[in-house]
Coordinates of N, CA and C in Angstrom, one line a residue:
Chain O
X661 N 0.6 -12.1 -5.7 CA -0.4 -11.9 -4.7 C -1.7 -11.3 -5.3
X662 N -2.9 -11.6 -4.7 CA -4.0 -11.1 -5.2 C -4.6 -9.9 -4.3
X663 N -5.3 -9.4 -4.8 CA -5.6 -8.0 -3.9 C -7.4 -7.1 -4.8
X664 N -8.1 -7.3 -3.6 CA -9.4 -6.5 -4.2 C -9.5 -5.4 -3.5
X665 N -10.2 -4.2 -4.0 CA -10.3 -2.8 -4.1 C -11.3 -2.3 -4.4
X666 N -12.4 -1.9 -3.7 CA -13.5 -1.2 -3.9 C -13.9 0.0 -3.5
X667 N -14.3 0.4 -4.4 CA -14.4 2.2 -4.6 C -15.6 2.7 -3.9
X668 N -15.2 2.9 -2.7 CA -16.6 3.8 -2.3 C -17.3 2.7 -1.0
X669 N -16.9 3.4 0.5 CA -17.3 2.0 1.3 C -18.9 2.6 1.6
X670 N -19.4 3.4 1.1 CA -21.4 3.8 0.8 C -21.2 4.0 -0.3
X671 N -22.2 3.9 -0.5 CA -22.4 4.3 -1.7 C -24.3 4.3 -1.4
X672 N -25.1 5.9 -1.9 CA -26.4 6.1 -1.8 C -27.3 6.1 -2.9
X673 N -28.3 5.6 -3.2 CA -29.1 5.8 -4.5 C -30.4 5.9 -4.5
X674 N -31.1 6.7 -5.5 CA -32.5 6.4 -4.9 C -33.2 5.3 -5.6
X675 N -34.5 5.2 -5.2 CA -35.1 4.0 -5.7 C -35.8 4.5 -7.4
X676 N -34.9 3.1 -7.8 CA -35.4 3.5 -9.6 C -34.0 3.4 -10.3
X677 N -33.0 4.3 -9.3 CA -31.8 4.5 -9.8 C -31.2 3.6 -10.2
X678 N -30.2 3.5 -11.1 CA -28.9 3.0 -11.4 C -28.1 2.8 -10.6
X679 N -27.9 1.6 -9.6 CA -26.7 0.8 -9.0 C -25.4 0.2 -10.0
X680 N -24.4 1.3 -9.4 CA -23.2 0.5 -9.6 C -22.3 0.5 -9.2
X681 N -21.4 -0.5 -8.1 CA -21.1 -0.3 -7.2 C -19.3 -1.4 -8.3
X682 N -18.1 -0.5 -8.2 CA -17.0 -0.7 -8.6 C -16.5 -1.7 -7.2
X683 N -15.7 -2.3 -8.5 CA -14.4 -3.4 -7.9 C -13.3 -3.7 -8.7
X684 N -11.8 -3.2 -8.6 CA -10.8 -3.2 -9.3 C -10.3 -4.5 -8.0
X685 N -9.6 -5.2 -9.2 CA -8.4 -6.9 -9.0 C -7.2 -6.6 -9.0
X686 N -6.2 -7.3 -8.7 CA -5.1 -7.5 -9.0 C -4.9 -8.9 -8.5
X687 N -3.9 -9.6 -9.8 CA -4.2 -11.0 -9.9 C -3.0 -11.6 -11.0
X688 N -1.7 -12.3 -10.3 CA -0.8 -12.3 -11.3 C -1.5 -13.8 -12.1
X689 N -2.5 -13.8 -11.5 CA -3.0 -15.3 -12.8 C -4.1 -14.7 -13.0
X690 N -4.7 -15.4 -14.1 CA -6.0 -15.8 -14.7 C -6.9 -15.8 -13.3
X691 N -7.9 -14.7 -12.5 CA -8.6 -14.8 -11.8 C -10.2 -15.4 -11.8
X692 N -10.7 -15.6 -10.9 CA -12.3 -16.0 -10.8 C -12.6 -14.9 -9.5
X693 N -14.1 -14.4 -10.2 CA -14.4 -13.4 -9.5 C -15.7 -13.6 -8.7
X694 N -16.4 -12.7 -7.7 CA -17.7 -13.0 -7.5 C -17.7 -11.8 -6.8
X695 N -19.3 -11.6 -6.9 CA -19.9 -11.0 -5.9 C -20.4 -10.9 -4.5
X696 N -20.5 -11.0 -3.2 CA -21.7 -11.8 -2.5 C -22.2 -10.3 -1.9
X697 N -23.5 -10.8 -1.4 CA -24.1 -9.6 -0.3 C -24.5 -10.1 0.8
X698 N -24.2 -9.2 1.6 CA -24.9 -9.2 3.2 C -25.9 -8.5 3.7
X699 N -27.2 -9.1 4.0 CA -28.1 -8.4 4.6 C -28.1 -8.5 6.1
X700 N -28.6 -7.2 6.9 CA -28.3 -6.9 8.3 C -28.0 -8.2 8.9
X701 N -27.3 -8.7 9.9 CA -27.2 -9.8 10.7 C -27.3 -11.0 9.7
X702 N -26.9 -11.2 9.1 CA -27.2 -12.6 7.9 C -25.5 -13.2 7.1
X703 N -25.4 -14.0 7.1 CA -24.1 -14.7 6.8 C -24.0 -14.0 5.1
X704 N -23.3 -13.9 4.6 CA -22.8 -13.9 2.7 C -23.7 -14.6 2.4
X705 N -24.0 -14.1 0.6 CA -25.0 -14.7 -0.2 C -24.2 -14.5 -1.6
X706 N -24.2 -15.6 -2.0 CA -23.3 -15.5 -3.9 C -24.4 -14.5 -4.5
X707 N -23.7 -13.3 -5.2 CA -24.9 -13.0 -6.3 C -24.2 -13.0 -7.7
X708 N -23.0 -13.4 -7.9 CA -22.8 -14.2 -8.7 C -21.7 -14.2 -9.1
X709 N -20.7 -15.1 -9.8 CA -19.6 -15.0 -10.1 C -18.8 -15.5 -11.5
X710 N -18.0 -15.1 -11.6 CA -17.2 -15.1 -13.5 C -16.1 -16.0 -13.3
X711 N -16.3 -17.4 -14.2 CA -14.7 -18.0 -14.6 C -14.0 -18.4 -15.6
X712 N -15.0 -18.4 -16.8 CA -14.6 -18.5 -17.7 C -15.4 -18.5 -18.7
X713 N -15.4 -17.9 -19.9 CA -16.8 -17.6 -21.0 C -16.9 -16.4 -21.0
X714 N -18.5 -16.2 -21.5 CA -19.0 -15.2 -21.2 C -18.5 -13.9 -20.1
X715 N -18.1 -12.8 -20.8 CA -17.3 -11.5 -19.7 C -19.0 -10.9 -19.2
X716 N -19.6 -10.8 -19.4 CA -21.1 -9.9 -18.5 C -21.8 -11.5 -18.2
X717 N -21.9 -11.4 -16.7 CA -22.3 -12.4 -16.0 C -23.9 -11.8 -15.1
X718 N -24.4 -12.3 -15.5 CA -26.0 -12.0 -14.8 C -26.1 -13.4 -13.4
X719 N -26.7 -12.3 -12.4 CA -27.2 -13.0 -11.0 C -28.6 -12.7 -10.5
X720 N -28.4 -12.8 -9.8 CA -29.3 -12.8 -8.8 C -29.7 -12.0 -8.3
X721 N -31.4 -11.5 -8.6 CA -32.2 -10.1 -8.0 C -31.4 -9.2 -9.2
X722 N -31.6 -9.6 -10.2 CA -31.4 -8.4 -11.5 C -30.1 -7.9 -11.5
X723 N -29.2 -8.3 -10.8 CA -27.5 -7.6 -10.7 C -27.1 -8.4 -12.1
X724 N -25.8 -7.6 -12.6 CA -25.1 -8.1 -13.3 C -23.6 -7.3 -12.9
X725 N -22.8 -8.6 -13.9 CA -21.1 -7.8 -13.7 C -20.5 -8.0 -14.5
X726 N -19.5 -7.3 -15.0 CA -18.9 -7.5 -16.5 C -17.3 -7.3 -16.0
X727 N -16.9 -8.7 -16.4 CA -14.9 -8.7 -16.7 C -14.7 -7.6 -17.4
X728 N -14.0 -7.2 -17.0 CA -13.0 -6.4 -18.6 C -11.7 -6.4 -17.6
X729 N -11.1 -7.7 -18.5 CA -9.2 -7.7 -18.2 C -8.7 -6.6 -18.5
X730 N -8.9 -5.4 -19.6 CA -7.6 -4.7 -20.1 C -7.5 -3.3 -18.4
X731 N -9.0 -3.6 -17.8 CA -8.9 -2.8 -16.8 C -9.0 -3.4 -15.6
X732 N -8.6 -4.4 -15.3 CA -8.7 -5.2 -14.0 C -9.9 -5.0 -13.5
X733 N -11.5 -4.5 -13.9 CA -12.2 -4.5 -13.5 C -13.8 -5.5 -13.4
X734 N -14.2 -5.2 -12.3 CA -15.5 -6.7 -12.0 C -16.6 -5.8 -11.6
X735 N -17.2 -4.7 -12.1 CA -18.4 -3.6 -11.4 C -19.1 -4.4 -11.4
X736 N -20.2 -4.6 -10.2 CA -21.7 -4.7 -10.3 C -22.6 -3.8 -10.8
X737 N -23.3 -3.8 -11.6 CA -24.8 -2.8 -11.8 C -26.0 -3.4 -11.7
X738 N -26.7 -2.6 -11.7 CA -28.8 -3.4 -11.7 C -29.5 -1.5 -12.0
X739 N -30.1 -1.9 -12.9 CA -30.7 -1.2 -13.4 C -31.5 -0.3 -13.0
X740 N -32.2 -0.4 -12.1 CA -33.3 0.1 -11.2 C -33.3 -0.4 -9.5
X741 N -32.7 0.3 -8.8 CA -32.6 0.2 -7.6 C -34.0 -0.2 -6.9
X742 N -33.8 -1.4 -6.2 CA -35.1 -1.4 -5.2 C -34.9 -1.2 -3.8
X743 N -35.9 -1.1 -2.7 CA -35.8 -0.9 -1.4 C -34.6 -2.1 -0.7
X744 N -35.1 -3.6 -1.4 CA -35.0 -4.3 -0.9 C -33.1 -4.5 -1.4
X745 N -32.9 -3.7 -2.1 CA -31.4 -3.8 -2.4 C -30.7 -3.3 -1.1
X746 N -31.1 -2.9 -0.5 CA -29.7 -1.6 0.8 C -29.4 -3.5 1.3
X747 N -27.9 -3.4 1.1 CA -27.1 -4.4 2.1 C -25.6 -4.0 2.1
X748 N -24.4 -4.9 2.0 CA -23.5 -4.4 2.0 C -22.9 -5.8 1.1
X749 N -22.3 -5.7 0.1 CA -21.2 -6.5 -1.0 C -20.3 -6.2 -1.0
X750 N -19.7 -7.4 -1.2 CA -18.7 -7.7 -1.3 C -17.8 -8.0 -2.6
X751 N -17.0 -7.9 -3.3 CA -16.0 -8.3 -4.3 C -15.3 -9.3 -3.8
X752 N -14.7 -10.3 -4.8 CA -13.9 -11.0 -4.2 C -13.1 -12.1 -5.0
X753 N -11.9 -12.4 -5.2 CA -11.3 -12.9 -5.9 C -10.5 -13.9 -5.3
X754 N -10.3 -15.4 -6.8 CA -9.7 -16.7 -6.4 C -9.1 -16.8 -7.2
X755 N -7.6 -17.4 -7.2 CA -7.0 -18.0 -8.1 C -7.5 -19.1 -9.1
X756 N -7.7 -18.9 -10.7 CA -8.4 -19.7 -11.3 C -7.3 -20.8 -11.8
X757 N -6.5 -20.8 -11.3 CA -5.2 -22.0 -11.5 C -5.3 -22.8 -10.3
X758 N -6.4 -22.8 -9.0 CA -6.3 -24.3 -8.5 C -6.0 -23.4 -7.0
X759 N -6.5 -23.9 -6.1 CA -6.8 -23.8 -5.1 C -8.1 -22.8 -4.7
X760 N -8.0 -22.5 -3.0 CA -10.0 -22.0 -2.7 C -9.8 -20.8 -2.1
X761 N -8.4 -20.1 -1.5 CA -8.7 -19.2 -0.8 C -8.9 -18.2 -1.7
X762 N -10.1 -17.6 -1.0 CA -10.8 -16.4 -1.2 C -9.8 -15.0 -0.6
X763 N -9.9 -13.8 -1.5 CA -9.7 -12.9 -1.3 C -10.9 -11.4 -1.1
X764 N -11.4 -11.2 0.0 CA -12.5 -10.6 -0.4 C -12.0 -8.7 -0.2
X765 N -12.7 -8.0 -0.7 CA -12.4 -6.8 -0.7 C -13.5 -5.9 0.8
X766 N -13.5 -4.8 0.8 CA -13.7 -4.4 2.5 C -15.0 -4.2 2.4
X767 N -16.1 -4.1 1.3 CA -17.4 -4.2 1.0 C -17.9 -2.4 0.7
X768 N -18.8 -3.4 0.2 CA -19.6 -1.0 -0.1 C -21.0 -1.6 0.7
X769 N -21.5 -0.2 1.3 CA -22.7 -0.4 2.0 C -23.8 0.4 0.8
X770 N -24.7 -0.3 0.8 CA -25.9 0.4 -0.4 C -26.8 1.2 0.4
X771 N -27.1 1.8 0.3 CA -28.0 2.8 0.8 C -29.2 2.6 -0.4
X772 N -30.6 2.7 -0.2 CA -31.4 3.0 -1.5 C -32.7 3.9 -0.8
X773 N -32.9 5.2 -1.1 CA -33.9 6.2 -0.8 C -34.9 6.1 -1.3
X774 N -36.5 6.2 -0.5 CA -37.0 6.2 -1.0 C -37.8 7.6 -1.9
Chain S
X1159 N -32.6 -29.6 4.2 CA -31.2 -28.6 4.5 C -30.9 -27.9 5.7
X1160 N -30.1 -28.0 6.4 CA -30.5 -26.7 7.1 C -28.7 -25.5 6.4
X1161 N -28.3 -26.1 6.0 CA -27.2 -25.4 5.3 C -26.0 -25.7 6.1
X1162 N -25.6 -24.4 6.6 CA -24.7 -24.4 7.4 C -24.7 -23.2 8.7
X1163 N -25.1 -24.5 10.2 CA -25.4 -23.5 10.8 C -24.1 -23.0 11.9
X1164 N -24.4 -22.0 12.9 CA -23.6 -21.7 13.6 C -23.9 -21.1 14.7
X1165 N -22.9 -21.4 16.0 CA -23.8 -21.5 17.5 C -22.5 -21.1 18.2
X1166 N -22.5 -20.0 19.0 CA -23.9 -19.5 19.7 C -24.0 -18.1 18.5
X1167 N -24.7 -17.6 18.7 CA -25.1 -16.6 18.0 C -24.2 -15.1 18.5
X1168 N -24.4 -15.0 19.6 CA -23.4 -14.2 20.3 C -22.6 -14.2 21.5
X1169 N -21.8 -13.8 21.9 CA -20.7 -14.2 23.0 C -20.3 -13.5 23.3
X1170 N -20.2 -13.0 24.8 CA -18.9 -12.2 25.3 C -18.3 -12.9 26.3
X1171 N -17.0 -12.7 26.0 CA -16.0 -13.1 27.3 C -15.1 -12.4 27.7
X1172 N -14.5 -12.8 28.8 CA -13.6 -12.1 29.5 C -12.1 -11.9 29.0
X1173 N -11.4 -11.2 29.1 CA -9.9 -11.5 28.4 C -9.0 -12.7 29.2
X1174 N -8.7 -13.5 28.6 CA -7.8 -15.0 28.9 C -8.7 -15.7 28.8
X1175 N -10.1 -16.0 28.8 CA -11.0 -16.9 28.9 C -10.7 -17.8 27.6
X1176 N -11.5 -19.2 27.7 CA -11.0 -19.7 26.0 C -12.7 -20.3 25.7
X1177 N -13.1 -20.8 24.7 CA -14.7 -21.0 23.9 C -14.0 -21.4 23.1
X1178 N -15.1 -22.4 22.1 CA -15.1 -23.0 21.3 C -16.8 -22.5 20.5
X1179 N -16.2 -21.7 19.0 CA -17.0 -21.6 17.9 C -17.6 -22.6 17.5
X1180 N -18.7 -22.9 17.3 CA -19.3 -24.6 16.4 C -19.6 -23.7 15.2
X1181 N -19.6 -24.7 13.9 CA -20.0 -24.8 12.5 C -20.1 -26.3 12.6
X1182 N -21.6 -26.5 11.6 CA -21.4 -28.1 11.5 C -22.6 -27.4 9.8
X1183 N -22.1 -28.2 8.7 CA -22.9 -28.5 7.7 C -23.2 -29.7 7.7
X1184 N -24.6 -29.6 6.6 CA -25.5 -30.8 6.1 C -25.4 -31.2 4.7
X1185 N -24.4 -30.4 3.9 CA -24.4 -30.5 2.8 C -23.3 -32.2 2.1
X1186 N -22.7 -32.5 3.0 CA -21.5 -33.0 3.0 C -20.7 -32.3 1.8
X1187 N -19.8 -31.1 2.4 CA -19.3 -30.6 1.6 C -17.5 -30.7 2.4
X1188 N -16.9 -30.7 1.3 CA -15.6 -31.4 2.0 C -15.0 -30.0 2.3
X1189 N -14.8 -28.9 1.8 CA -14.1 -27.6 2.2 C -14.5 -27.2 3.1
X1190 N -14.4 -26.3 4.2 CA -14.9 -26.0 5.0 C -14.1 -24.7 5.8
X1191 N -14.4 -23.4 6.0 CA -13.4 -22.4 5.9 C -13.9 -21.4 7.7
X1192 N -13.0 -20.9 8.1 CA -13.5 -20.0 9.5 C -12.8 -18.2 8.8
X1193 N -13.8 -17.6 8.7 CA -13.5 -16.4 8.6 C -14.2 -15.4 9.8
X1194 N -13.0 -14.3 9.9 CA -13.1 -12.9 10.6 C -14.0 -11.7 9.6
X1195 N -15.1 -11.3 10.3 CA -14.7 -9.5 9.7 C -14.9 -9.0 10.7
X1196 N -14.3 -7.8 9.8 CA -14.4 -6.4 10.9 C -13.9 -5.5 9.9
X1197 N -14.7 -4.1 10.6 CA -15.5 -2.6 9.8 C -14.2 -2.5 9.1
X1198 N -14.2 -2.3 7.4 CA -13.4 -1.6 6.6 C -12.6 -2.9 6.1
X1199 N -12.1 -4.1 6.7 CA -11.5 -4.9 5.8 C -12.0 -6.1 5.7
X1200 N -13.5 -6.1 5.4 CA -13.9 -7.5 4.6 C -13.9 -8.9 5.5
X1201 N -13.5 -9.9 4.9 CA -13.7 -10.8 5.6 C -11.8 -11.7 5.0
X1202 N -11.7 -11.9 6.2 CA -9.8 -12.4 6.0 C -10.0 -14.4 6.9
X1203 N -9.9 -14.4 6.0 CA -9.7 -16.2 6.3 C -8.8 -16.6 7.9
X1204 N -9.4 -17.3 8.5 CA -8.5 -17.8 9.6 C -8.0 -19.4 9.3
X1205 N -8.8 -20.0 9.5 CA -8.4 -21.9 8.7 C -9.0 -22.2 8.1
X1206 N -8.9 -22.7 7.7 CA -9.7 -24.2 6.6 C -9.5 -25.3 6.3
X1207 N -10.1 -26.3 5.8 CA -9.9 -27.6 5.7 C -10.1 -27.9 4.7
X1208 N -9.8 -29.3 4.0 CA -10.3 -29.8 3.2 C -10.5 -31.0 3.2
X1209 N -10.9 -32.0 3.9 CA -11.9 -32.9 4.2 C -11.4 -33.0 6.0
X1210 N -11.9 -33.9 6.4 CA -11.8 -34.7 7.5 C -10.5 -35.2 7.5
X1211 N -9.9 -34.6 8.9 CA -8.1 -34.7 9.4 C -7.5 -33.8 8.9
X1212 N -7.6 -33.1 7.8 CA -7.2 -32.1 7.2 C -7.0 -30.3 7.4
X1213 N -6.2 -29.8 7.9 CA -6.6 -28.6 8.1 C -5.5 -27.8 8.2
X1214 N -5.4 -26.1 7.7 CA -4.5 -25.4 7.3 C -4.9 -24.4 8.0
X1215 N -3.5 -23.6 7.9 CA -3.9 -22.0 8.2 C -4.5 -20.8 7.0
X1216 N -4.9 -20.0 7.3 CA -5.4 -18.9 6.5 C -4.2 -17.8 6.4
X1217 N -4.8 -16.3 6.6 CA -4.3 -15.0 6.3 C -4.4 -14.8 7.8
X1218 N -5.2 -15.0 8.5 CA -4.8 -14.3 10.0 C -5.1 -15.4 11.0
X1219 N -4.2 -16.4 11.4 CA -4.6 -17.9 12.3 C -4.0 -17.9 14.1
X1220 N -3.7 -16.7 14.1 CA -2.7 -16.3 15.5 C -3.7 -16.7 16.2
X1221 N -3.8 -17.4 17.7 CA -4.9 -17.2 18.9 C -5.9 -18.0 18.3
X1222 N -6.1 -18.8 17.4 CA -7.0 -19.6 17.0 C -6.5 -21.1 16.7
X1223 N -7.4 -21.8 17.2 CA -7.1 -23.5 16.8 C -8.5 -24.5 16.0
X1224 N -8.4 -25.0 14.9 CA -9.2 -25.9 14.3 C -8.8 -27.4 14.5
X1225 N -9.8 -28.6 14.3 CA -9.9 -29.4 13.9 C -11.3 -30.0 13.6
X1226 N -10.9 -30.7 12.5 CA -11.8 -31.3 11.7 C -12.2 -33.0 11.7
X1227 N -12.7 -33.1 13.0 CA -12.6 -35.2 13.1 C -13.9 -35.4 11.9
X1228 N -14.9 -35.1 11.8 CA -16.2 -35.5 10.6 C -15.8 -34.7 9.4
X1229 N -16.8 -35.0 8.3 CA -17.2 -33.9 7.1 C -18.1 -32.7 7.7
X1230 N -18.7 -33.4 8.8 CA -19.9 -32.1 9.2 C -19.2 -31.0 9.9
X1231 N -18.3 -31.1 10.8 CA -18.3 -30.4 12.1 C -16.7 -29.6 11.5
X1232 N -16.3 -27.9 12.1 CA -15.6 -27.6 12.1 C -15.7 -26.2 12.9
X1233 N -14.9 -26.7 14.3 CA -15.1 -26.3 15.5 C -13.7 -25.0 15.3
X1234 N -14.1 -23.8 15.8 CA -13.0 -23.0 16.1 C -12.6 -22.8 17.4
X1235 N -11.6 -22.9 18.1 CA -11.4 -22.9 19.6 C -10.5 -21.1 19.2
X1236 N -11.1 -20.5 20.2 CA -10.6 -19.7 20.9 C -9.2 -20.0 22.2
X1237 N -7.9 -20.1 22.5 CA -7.1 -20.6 23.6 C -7.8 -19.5 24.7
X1238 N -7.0 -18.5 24.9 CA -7.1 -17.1 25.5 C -7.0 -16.0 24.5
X1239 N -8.7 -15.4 24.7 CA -9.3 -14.3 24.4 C -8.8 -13.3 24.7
X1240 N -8.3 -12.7 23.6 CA -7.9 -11.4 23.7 C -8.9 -10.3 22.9
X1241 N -9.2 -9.1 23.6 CA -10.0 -8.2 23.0 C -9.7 -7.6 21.0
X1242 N -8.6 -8.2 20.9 CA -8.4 -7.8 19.2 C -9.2 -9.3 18.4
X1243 N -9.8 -10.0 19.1 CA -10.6 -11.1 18.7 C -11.9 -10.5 18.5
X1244 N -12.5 -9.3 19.2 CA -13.5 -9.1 18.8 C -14.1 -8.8 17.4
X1245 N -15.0 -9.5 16.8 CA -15.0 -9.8 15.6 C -16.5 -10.5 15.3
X1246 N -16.9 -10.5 14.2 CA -17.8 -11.5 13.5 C -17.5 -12.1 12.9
X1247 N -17.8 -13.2 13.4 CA -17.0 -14.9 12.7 C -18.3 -15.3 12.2
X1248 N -17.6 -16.0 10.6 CA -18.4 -16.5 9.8 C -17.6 -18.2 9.7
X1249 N -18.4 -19.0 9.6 CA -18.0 -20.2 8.9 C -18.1 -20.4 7.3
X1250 N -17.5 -21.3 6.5 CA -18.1 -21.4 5.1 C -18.0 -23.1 4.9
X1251 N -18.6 -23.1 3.7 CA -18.3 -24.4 3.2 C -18.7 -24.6 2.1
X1252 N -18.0 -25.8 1.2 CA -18.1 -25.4 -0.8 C -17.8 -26.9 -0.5
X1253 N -18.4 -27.5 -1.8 CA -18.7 -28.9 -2.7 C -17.0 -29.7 -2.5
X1254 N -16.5 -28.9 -3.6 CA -15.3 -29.7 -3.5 C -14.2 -28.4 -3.7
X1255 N -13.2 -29.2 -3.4 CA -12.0 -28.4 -3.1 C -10.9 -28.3 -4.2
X1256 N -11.1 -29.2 -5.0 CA -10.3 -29.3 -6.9 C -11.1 -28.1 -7.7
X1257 N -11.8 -27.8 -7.8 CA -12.4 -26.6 -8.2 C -12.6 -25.2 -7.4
X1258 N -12.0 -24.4 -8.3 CA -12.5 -22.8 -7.5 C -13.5 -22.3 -7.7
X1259 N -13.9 -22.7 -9.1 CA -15.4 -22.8 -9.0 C -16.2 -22.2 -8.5
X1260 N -16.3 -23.3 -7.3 CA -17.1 -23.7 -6.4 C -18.0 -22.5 -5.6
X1261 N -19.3 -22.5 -5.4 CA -20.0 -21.3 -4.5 C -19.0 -21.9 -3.1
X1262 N -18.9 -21.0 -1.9 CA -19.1 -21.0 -0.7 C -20.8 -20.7 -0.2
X1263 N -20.6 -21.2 0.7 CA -21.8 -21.4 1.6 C -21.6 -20.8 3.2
X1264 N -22.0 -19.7 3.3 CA -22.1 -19.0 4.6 C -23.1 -19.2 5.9
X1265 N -22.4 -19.3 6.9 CA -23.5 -19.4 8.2 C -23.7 -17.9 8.3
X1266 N -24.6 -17.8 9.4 CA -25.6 -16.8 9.7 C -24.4 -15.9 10.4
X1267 N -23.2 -16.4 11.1 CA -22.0 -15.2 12.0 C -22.8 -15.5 13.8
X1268 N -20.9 -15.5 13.8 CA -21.3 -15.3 15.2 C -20.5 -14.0 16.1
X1269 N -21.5 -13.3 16.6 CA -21.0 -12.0 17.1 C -20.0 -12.1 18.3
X1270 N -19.0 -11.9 18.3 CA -18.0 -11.4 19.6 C -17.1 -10.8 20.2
X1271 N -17.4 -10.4 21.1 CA -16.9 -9.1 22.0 C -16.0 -9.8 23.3
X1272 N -14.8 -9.6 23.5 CA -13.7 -10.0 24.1 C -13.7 -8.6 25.4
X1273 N -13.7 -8.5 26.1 CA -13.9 -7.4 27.3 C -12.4 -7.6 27.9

């Protein structure tokens, strides 16, 4: 069974700051991972996702996220927090052996101060 | 494009009453998914399909019915509304269904409150 876990359902930062908002997996296969974000009232948006290659995966609006199997982990970071970052993300994992359901985790809400 | 849209925007009904969710994409994308959220656990799959005629259950499908007659259209029927339905319903939809790959593609949600 697969199962996502994310640390911290706010999380606050100020603007400039360092975003990094954690996501621990569990996954008895080989998983594929992704990001998405939600802005107020607005359907999911990919900000980007890992399945094979390269372990630090760069997205969308300056985020990035890095595999590391030996800790089941998928963190997002970005460097420098903007205004326009406050939404709520999501983690979320697929079996990389073949089929589509998604597993998503309960989301972190960003907060960014000005 | 218009992606993948979804109608009505918001809803309230009465408890036993029954509605039907619309999702229809432009993408001709064969997958096509109905998801719940609600505060603290994410978004948990109700059905999905994978092309035209085709259609399965998810992780939570109780009180809900799909079918899929086109590539475009995948209608959620509510039977009788019960207030643990209140929820924000998302539609999705992804290229193809042999790859996991694949992005999903999210509608805008539609808000509802079961009274």
């Amino acid at each position: 069974a697969q199962s996502v876990t994310q640390l911290g359902s706010h999380v606050s930062v100020s603007e400039g700051a360092l975003v990094l908002l954690r996501c621990n997996y569990s996954s008895s296969v080989p998983p594929y991972l992704f990001w998405y974000v939600q802005y107020p009232n607005q359907g999911l948006q990919l900000l980007l996702k890992y399945t094979t290659g390269a372990t630090l995966v760069k997205g969308i609006n300056g985020f990035e996220a890095e595999f590391k199997k030996s800790e089941t982990s998928f963190h997002l970071t970005k460097p420098s927090a903007h205004m326009s970052d406050a939404a709520e993300y999501f983690c979320a994992v697929r079996k990389a052996t073949g089929g589509f359901k998604t597993i998503f985790g309960a989301g972190t809400r960003l907060f960014v101060k000005a | 494009n218009a992606g993948v849209t979804q109608t009505p925007k918001f809803q309230v009904l009465k408890t036993g009453q029954s509605m039907t969710l619309q999702c229809a994409q432009d993408m001709n994308h064969e997958y096509m998914s109905w998801y719940r959220q609600d505060p603290g656990m994410g978004l948990r799959l109700i059905h999905y399909s994978v092309g035209a005629g085709i259609t399965d259950q998810g992780e939570v499908p109780n009180g809900y019915n799909v079918s899929r007659s086109t590539t475009e259209d995948f209608p959620l029927r509510l039977l009788s509304a019960a207030p643990s339905q209140t929820s924000v319903y998302f539609c999705a939809s992804s290229f193809r269904t042999a790859s996991s790959t694949d992005t999903q593609y999210f509608g805008p949600g539609t808000r509802l409150t079961v009274l």
